[in-house]
Tab-separated table of C-alpha atoms in Angstrom:
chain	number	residue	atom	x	y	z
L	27	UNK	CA	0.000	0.000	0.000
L	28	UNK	CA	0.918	3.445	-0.777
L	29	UNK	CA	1.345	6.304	1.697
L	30	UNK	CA	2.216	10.171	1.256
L	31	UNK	CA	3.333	11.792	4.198
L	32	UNK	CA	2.526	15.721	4.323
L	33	UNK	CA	5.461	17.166	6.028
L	34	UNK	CA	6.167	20.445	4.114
L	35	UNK	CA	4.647	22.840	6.660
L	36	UNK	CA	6.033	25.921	8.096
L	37	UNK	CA	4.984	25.037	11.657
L	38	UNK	CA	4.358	28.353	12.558
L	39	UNK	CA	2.950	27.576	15.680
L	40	UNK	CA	5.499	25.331	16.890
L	41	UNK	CA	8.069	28.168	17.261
L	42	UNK	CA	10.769	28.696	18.491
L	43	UNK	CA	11.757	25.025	17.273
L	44	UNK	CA	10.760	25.621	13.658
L	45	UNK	CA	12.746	28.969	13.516
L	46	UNK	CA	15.678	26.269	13.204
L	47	UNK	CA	14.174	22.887	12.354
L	48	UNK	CA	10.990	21.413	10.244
L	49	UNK	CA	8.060	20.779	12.349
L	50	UNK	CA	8.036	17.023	10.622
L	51	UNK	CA	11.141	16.654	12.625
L	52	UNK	CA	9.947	17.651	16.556
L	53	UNK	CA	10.520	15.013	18.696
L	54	UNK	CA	7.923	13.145	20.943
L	55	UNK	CA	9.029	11.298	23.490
L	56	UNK	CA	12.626	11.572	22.306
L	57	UNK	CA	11.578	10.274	18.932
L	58	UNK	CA	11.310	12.453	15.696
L	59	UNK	CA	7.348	12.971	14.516
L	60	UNK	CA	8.187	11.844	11.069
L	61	UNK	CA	10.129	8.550	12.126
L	62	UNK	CA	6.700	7.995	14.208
L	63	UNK	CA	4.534	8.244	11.288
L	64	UNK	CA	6.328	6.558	8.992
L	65	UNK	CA	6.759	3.659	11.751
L	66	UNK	CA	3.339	3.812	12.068
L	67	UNK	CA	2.984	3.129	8.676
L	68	UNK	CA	5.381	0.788	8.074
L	69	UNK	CA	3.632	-1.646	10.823
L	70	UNK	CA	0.321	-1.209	9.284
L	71	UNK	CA	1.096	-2.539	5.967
L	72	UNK	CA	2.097	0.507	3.710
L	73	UNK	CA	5.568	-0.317	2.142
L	74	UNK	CA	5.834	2.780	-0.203
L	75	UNK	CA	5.770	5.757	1.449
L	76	UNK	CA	6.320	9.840	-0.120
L	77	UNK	CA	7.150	12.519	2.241
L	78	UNK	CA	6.847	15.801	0.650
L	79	UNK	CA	9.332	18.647	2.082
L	80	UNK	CA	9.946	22.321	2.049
L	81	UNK	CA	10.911	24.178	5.583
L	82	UNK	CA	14.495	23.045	5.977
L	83	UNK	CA	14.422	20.628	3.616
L	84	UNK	CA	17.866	19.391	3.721
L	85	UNK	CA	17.358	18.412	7.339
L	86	UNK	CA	14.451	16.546	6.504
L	87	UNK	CA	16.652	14.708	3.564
L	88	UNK	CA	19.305	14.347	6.011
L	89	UNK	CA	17.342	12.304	8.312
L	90	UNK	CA	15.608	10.492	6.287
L	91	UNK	CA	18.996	9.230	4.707
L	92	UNK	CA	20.171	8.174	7.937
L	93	UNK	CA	17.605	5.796	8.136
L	94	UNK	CA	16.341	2.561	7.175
L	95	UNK	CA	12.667	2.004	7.942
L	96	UNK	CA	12.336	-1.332	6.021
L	97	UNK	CA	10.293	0.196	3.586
L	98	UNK	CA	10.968	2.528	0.340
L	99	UNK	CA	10.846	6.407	0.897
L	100	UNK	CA	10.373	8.708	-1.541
L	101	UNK	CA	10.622	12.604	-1.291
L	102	UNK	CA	8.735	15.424	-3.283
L	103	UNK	CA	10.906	17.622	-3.145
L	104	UNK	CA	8.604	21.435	-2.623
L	105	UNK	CA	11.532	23.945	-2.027
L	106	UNK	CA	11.002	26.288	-4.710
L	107	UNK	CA	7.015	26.904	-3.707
L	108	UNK	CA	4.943	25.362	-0.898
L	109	UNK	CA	2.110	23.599	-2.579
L	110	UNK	CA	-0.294	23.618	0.400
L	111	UNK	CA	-2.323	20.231	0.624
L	112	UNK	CA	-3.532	20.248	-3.134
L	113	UNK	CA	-0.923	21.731	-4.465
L	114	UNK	CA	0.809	18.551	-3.246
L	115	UNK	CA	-0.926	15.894	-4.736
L	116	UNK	CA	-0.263	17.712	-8.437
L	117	UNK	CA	3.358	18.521	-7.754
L	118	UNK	CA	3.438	14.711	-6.899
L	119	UNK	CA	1.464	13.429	-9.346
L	120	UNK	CA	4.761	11.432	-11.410
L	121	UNK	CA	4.003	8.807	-7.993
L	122	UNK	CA	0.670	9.182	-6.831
L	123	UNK	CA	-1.186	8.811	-10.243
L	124	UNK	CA	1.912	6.809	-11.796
L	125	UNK	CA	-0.541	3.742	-11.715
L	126	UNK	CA	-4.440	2.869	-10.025
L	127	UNK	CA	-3.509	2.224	-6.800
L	128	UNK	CA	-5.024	4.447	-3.825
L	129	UNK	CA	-3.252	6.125	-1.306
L	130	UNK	CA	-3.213	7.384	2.025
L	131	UNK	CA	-2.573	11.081	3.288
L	132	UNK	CA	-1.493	11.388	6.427
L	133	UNK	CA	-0.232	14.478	8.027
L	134	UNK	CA	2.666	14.039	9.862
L	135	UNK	CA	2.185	15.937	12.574
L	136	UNK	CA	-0.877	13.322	13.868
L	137	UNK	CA	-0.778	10.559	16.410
L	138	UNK	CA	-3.184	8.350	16.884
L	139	UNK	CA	-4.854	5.282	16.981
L	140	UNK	CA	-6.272	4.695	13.644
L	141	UNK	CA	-6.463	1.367	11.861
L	142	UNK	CA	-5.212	2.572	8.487
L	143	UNK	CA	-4.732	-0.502	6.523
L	144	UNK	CA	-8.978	-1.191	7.680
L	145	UNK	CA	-9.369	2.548	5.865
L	146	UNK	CA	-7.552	1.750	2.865
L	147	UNK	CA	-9.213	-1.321	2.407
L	148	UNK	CA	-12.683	-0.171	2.765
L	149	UNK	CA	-11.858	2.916	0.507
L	150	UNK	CA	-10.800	-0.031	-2.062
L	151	UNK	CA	-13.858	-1.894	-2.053
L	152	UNK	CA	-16.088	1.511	-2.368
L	153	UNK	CA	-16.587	3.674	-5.017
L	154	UNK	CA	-15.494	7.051	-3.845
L	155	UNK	CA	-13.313	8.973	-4.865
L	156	UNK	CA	-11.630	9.867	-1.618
L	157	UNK	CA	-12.451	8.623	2.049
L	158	UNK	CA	-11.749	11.208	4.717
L	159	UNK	CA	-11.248	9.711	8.215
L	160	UNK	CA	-13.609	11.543	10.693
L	161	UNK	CA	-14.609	11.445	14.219
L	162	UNK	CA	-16.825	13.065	16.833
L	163	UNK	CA	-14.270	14.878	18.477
L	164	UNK	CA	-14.699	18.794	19.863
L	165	UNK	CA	-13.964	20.864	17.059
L	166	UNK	CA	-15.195	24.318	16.139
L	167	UNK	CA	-15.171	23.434	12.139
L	168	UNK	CA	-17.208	20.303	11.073
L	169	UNK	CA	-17.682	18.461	7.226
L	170	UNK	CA	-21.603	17.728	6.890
L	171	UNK	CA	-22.508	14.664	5.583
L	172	UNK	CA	-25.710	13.080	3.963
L	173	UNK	CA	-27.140	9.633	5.412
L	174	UNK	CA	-24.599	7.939	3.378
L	175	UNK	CA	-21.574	10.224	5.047
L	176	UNK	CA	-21.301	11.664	1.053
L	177	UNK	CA	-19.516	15.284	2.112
L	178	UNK	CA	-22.067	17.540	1.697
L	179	UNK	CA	-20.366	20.679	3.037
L	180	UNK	CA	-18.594	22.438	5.667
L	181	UNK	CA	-19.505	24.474	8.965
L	182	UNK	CA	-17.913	26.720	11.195
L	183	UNK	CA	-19.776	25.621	14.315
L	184	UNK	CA	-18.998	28.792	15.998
L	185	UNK	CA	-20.260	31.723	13.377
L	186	UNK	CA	-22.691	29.335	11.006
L	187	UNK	CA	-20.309	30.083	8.318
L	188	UNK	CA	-21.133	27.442	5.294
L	189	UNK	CA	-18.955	26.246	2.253
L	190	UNK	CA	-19.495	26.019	-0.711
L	191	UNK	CA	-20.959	29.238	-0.405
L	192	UNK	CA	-24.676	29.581	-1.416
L	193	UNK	CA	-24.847	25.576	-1.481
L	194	UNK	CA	-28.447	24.540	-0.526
L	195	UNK	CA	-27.300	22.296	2.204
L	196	UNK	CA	-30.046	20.942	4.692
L	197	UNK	CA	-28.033	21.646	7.558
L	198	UNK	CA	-30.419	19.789	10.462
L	199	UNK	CA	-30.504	16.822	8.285
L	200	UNK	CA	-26.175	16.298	8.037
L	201	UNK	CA	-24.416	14.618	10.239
L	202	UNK	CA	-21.286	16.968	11.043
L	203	UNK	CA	-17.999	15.404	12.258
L	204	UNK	CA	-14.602	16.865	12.812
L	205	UNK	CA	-11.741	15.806	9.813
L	206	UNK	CA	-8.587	13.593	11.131
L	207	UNK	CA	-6.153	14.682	8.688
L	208	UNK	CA	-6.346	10.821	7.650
L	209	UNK	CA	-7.860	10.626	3.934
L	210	UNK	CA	-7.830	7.573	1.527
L	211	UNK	CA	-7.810	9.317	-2.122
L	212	UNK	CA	-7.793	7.173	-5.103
L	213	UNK	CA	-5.482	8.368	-8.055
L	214	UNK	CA	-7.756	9.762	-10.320
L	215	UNK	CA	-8.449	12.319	-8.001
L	216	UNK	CA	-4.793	13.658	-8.819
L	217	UNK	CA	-5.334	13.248	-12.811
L	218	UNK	CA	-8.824	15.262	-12.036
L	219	UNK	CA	-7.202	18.050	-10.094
L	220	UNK	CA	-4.751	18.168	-12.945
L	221	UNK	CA	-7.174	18.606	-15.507
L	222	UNK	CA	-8.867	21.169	-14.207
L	223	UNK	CA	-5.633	23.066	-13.668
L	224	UNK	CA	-5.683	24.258	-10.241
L	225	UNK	CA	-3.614	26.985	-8.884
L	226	UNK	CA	0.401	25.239	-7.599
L	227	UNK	CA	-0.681	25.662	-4.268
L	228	UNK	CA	-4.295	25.382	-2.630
L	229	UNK	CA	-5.792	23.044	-0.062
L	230	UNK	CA	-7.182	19.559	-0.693
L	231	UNK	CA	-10.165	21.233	1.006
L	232	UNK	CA	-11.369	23.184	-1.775
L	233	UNK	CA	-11.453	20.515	-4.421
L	234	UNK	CA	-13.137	18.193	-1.991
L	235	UNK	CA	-15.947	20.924	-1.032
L	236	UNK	CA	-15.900	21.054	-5.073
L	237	UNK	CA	-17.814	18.111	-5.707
L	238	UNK	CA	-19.865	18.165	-2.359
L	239	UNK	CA	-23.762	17.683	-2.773
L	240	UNK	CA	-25.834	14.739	-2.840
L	241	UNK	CA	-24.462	11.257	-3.515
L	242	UNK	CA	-20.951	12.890	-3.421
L	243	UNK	CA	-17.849	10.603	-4.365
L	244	UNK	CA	-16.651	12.279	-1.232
L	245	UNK	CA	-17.410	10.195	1.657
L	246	UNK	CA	-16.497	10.211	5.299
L	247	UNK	CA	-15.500	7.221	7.162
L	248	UNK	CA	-16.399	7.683	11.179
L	249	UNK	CA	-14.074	6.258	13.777
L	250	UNK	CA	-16.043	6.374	16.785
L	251	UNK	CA	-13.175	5.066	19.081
L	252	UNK	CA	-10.553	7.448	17.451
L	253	UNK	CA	-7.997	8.830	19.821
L	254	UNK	CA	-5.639	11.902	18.268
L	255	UNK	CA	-3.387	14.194	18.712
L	256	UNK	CA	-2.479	16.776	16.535
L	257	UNK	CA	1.331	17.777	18.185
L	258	UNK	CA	1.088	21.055	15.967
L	259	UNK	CA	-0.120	22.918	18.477
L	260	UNK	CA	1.993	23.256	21.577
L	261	UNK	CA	-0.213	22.503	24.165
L	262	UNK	CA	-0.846	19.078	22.024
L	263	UNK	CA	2.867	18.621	21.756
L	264	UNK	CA	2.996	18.784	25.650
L	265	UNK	CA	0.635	16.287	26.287
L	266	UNK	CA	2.147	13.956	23.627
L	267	UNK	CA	5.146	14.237	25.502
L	268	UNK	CA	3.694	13.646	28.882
L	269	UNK	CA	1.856	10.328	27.001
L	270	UNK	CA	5.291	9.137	25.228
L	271	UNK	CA	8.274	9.470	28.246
């Protein structure tokens, strides 16, 4: 199974640490985020992984060369330009749409306890286009989903704010669930957002919210038992440290 690792970000909120390092690269517990992931990974079944990188790059390179995970690693390299999350998938499209085979997107700044080979399988035997990982989790900003968890839209819980703007969306009637940063995406979804010619860097968000609406090929997969932690946010990163001693 294929995996590609988003690990480009500036990790704005992680500074000082990313003033001098990548964010992919903050260790928990002693043990560098990206290493975890790809672990992770690598013990669930995915034995071809890409890590895209831009904020000190050459560190990220670096480490990964000292290292032999057991599996093969690949790199987009995204120095010249961030691509943002969709902007990633089209700058990597030579090995994400090089043949049919899915693939998981995983941010790497995300621990938890996710069966991801279960995901990838059950994205396999559906029809959709991409499978986004969801849970019930507090969150302020929800996806809306039909009765058949097809993305219908997206809420700002807080302010009522709506996308796709002006999209009749029965709001009562959705389901609304907060996004992992765990997605299942098949490969035409790459040839599709290079057809349409998308701008080099914009987030995965907006093409998904795209083709919301009834019967979307958007679909959500809820984890009701899903445990996360998203270490970009230092008060995360404190408790993941407190959890992995």
């Amino acid at each position: 199974m294929k995996a590609f690792v988003l690990a480009a970000g500036l990790g704005s909120r992680l500074r000082p640490w990313t003033l001098e390092h990548p964010k992919a690269l903050v260790p928990v517990g002693g043990v560098p985020m990206l290493e975890r992931v790809i672990v992770n990974l690598r013990d669930q079944g995915f034995d071809r992984i890409l890590v895209n990188v831009h904020h000190f790059a050459g560190q990220i390179l670096d480490f990964l060369d000292s290292r032999d995970f057991g599996v093969d690693v690949s790199v987009s390299d995204e120095s010249r330009l961030l691509c943002d999350t969709g902007g990633a998938l089209s700058h990597a499209a030579w090995w994400l749409a090089c043949d049919d085979e899915p693939f998981l997107i995983h941010n790497v700044d995300i621990l938890s306890n996710a069966r991801l080979g279960i995901l990838m399988r059950s994205h396999m035997e559906s029809d959709a286009d991409a499978t986004l990982l969801v849970s019930d989790r507090e969150s302020s900003r929800r996806l809306l989903f039909d009765n058949g968890m097809s993305l219908a839209g997206w809420m700002n819980m807080e302010t009522g704010a709506l996308r796709p703007e002006g999209a009749d969306i029965d709001v009562p009637a959705c389901s609304h669930f907060a996004f992992s940063g765990i997605h299942a995406v098949s490969a035409r979804v790459v040839r599709d957002i290079v057809r349409r010619g998308y701008p080099e860097s914009f987030p995965i968000m907006d093409y998904y919210l795209s083709r919301a609406g009834r019967g979307s090929a958007i679909r959500g997969s809820l984890c009701r038992d899903l445990q996360l932690i998203d270490i970009g946010k230092p008060e995360s990163l404190t408790r993941a440290n407190r959890l992995f001693v």
